[in-house]
Coordinates of C-alpha atoms in Angstrom, one line a residue:
M6 CA 4.3 19.9 5.4
V7 CA 6.1 21.4 8.4
F8 CA 4.4 19.2 11.0
K9 CA 4.3 16.0 9.0
R10 CA 6.0 13.0 10.6
R11 CA 9.2 11.9 8.9
D12 CA 8.6 8.3 9.7
K13 CA 5.2 7.2 8.7
R14 CA 3.8 4.8 11.4
P15 CA 2.0 1.6 10.4
W16 CA -1.6 1.2 11.5
W17 CA -0.7 -1.5 14.1
K18 CA 1.8 0.9 15.7
I19 CA -0.8 3.7 15.9
M20 CA -3.2 1.3 17.6
A21 CA -0.6 0.0 20.0
E22 CA 0.4 3.5 21.0
A23 CA -3.2 4.4 21.5
L24 CA -3.6 1.5 24.0
W25 CA -0.2 2.1 25.5
P26 CA 1.6 5.4 25.0
R27 CA 5.3 5.3 24.2
G28 CA 6.3 6.7 27.6
G29 CA 3.6 4.7 29.5
W30 CA 0.3 5.8 31.0
R31 CA 2.0 7.2 34.1
R32 CA 4.0 9.6 32.1
A33 CA 1.0 10.5 30.0
F34 CA -1.1 11.3 33.1
L35 CA 1.8 13.4 34.6
Y36 CA 2.0 15.3 31.3
V37 CA -1.8 16.1 31.4
Q38 CA -1.5 17.1 35.1
H39 CA 1.4 19.4 34.3
R40 CA -0.4 21.1 31.5
L41 CA -3.6 21.5 33.6
N42 CA -1.6 23.1 36.4
R43 CA 0.1 25.6 34.1
L44 CA -3.1 26.8 32.3
P45 CA -3.8 30.5 32.8
G46 CA -7.0 31.5 34.6
S47 CA -8.4 31.2 38.1
P48 CA -8.5 27.7 39.7
E49 CA -12.3 27.7 39.6
R50 CA -12.3 28.4 35.9
I51 CA -9.8 25.7 35.2
G52 CA -11.8 23.4 37.6
R53 CA -15.0 24.0 35.6
G54 CA -13.1 23.0 32.5
I55 CA -11.9 19.8 34.1
W56 CA -15.4 19.1 35.4
S57 CA -16.8 19.5 31.8
G58 CA -14.2 17.1 30.3
I59 CA -14.7 14.4 32.9
F60 CA -18.4 14.7 32.9
I61 CA -18.6 14.2 29.2
T62 CA -16.4 11.1 29.2
F63 CA -19.1 9.2 31.0
T64 CA -21.5 9.7 28.0
P65 CA -21.6 7.1 25.2
Y66 CA -21.2 9.6 22.4
F67 CA -17.7 8.6 21.4
G68 CA -16.0 10.8 18.8
L69 CA -17.9 13.9 20.1
H70 CA -16.4 14.1 23.5
F71 CA -14.0 16.9 22.5
L72 CA -16.7 19.0 20.9
I73 CA -19.3 18.5 23.6
S74 CA -16.9 19.1 26.5
A75 CA -15.6 22.3 24.8
L76 CA -19.1 23.6 24.3
L77 CA -20.1 22.7 27.9
A78 CA -17.0 24.4 29.3
W79 CA -17.7 27.5 27.2
A80 CA -21.3 27.5 28.5
I81 CA -20.4 27.3 32.2
R82 CA -17.4 29.7 31.7
G83 CA -14.8 27.1 32.2
N84 CA -11.4 26.8 30.6
V85 CA -11.9 25.1 27.2
I86 CA -8.3 23.8 27.0
A87 CA -8.8 22.2 30.5
A88 CA -12.0 20.5 29.3
L89 CA -10.2 19.0 26.2
L90 CA -7.3 17.8 28.4
A91 CA -9.7 16.3 31.0
T92 CA -11.3 14.1 28.3
F93 CA -8.1 12.2 28.6
F94 CA -9.8 10.7 31.7
G95 CA -11.6 8.5 29.2
N96 CA -8.9 6.3 27.7
P97 CA -8.5 2.6 26.8
L98 CA -7.8 1.8 30.5
T99 CA -11.0 3.4 31.8
F100 CA -13.5 3.1 29.0
L101 CA -14.7 -0.4 30.2
P102 CA -15.3 0.5 33.9
I103 CA -16.9 3.8 32.9
A104 CA -19.2 1.9 30.5
V105 CA -20.2 -0.7 33.1
I106 CA -20.8 1.9 35.8
S107 CA -22.9 4.1 33.5
L108 CA -24.9 1.2 32.1
Q109 CA -25.6 -0.3 35.6
T110 CA -26.6 3.1 37.0
G111 CA -28.8 3.8 34.0
H112 CA -30.6 0.5 34.2
L113 CA -31.1 0.9 37.9
V114 CA -32.6 4.3 37.6
L115 CA -34.8 3.3 34.6
G116 CA -35.9 0.1 36.4
T117 CA -34.6 -2.2 33.7
E118 CA -32.1 -5.0 33.8
L119 CA -28.6 -5.3 32.5
E120 CA -28.1 -8.5 30.6
E121 CA -25.4 -10.8 32.0
D122 CA -23.3 -10.7 28.8
A123 CA -23.7 -7.0 28.3
Q124 CA -20.2 -6.2 29.5
S125 CA -18.6 -8.6 27.1
S126 CA -20.7 -7.7 24.1
L127 CA -21.0 -4.0 24.7
W128 CA -18.5 -3.0 22.0
D129 CA -20.1 -5.6 19.6
K130 CA -23.5 -3.9 20.1
F131 CA -21.9 -0.5 19.2
A132 CA -20.4 -2.0 16.1
V133 CA -23.7 -3.7 15.1
A134 CA -25.6 -0.4 15.6
G135 CA -23.0 1.4 13.5
R136 CA -23.5 -1.1 10.7
D137 CA -27.3 -0.9 10.9
L138 CA -27.1 2.9 10.8
N139 CA -24.8 2.8 7.7
D140 CA -27.0 0.1 6.0
N141 CA -30.2 2.2 6.6
F142 CA -28.6 5.3 5.4
W143 CA -27.7 3.7 2.0
A144 CA -31.1 2.0 1.9
F145 CA -32.7 5.4 2.3
M146 CA -30.5 7.0 -0.4
Q147 CA -31.4 4.1 -2.8
G148 CA -35.1 4.1 -2.0
A149 CA -34.9 0.6 -0.5
P150 CA -36.8 -0.4 2.7
Q151 CA -35.1 0.3 6.0
D152 CA -35.0 -1.9 9.1
W153 CA -34.8 0.1 12.3
N154 CA -35.5 -2.7 14.7
G155 CA -31.8 -3.3 15.6
L156 CA -31.2 0.4 16.3
A157 CA -34.3 0.6 18.4
A158 CA -33.2 -2.3 20.5
F159 CA -29.7 -0.8 20.8
W160 CA -31.3 2.5 22.0
A161 CA -33.4 0.7 24.6
E162 CA -30.8 -1.7 25.8
V163 CA -27.6 0.3 25.6
L164 CA -27.6 3.9 24.4
W165 CA -30.4 5.4 26.6
P166 CA -29.4 3.6 29.8
Y167 CA -25.8 4.5 29.1
T168 CA -26.8 8.1 28.6
V169 CA -28.9 8.4 31.8
G170 CA -26.4 6.5 33.9
G171 CA -23.5 8.4 32.4
L172 CA -25.0 11.8 33.2
I173 CA -25.6 10.7 36.8
A174 CA -22.3 9.0 37.4
G175 CA -20.3 11.6 35.5
F176 CA -21.9 14.4 37.5
F177 CA -20.7 12.9 40.8
V178 CA -17.3 11.8 39.6
A179 CA -16.6 15.1 37.9
S180 CA -17.8 17.1 41.0
A181 CA -15.5 15.0 43.2
V182 CA -12.6 15.7 40.9
Y183 CA -13.5 19.4 40.8
L184 CA -13.4 19.7 44.6
L185 CA -10.0 18.0 44.7
A186 CA -8.5 19.8 41.7
V187 CA -9.3 23.4 42.7
P188 CA -7.3 23.6 45.9
V189 CA -4.4 21.7 44.3
I190 CA -4.4 24.1 41.3
R191 CA -4.6 27.1 43.7
A192 CA -1.7 25.8 45.7
Y193 CA 0.4 25.1 42.6
Q194 CA -0.3 28.6 41.2
R195 CA 0.7 30.2 44.5
R196 CA 4.0 28.3 44.6
R197 CA 4.7 29.1 41.0
A198 CA 3.9 32.8 41.5
A199 CA 6.2 32.8 44.6
R200 CA 9.0 31.1 42.6
I201 CA 8.6 33.7 39.8
R202 CA 8.7 36.5 42.4
D203 CA 11.8 35.1 44.0
S204 CA 13.5 34.7 40.6
L205 CA 12.6 38.3 39.7
D206 CA 13.9 39.6 43.0
A207 CA 17.1 37.7 42.6
K208 CA 17.6 39.2 39.1
L209 CA 16.8 42.7 40.4
R210 CA 19.3 42.3 43.3
K211 CA 21.9 41.1 40.8
I212 CA 21.3 44.2 38.6
R213 CA 21.5 46.5 41.6
R214 CA 24.8 45.0 42.7
R215 CA 26.2 45.4 39.2
R216 CA 25.1 49.1 39.0
H217 CA 26.5 49.7 42.5
T218 CA 29.8 48.1 41.6
A219 CA 29.9 50.1 38.3
G220 CA 29.2 53.3 40.1
A221 CA 31.8 52.6 42.8
D222 CA 34.4 51.9 40.1
A223 CA 33.5 55.1 38.3
G224 CA 33.8 57.1 41.5
H225 CA 37.3 55.8 42.2
G226 CA 38.5 56.1 38.7
P227 CA 41.5 58.3 37.6
E228 CA 41.0 62.0 37.9

């Protein structure tokens, strides 16, 4: 295959680079910022895409963030590529604080309480829910009895509060980033357009000088 890696990475290296990119997180953030600034379209359209991507990262539906953010960006006429890049806001460095903020906000709005050990056992609860879902699926396929008590508890304690809180927190955070991003993107686009105009003007002046020099040489040539 043309795009296949020559050196096959072991699984531990893939996991390590997911947690810490080869060039560091600062370089990764700068790369995403550079790509966002250079996207075609109006600053508002790009900003709506960024809003969609960040908004979705506050939801607990991991593995679907790309798809949902792209659909949301399309629905609100935002830049889909910007939405996909903005989901980078949710990464191994931010997942835990995002989860804690979303859960606490959701429990506060719903009038429930967040257990003291919820922060440390959050990923365990996701793992247990995944195993229960898998076990119940195969039990259903084999005609065996299913036990949905674990998933019901997971829905009430984690998934539903996380969803409610994530929608609220994500809306405010994404809106704040939108308000900051649009003027920055507009200023960048103006500077980039000015640089392109200056470059084109310089090339045109250079072409005119060459033509003028060539014409002068032809006018003073031998008769």
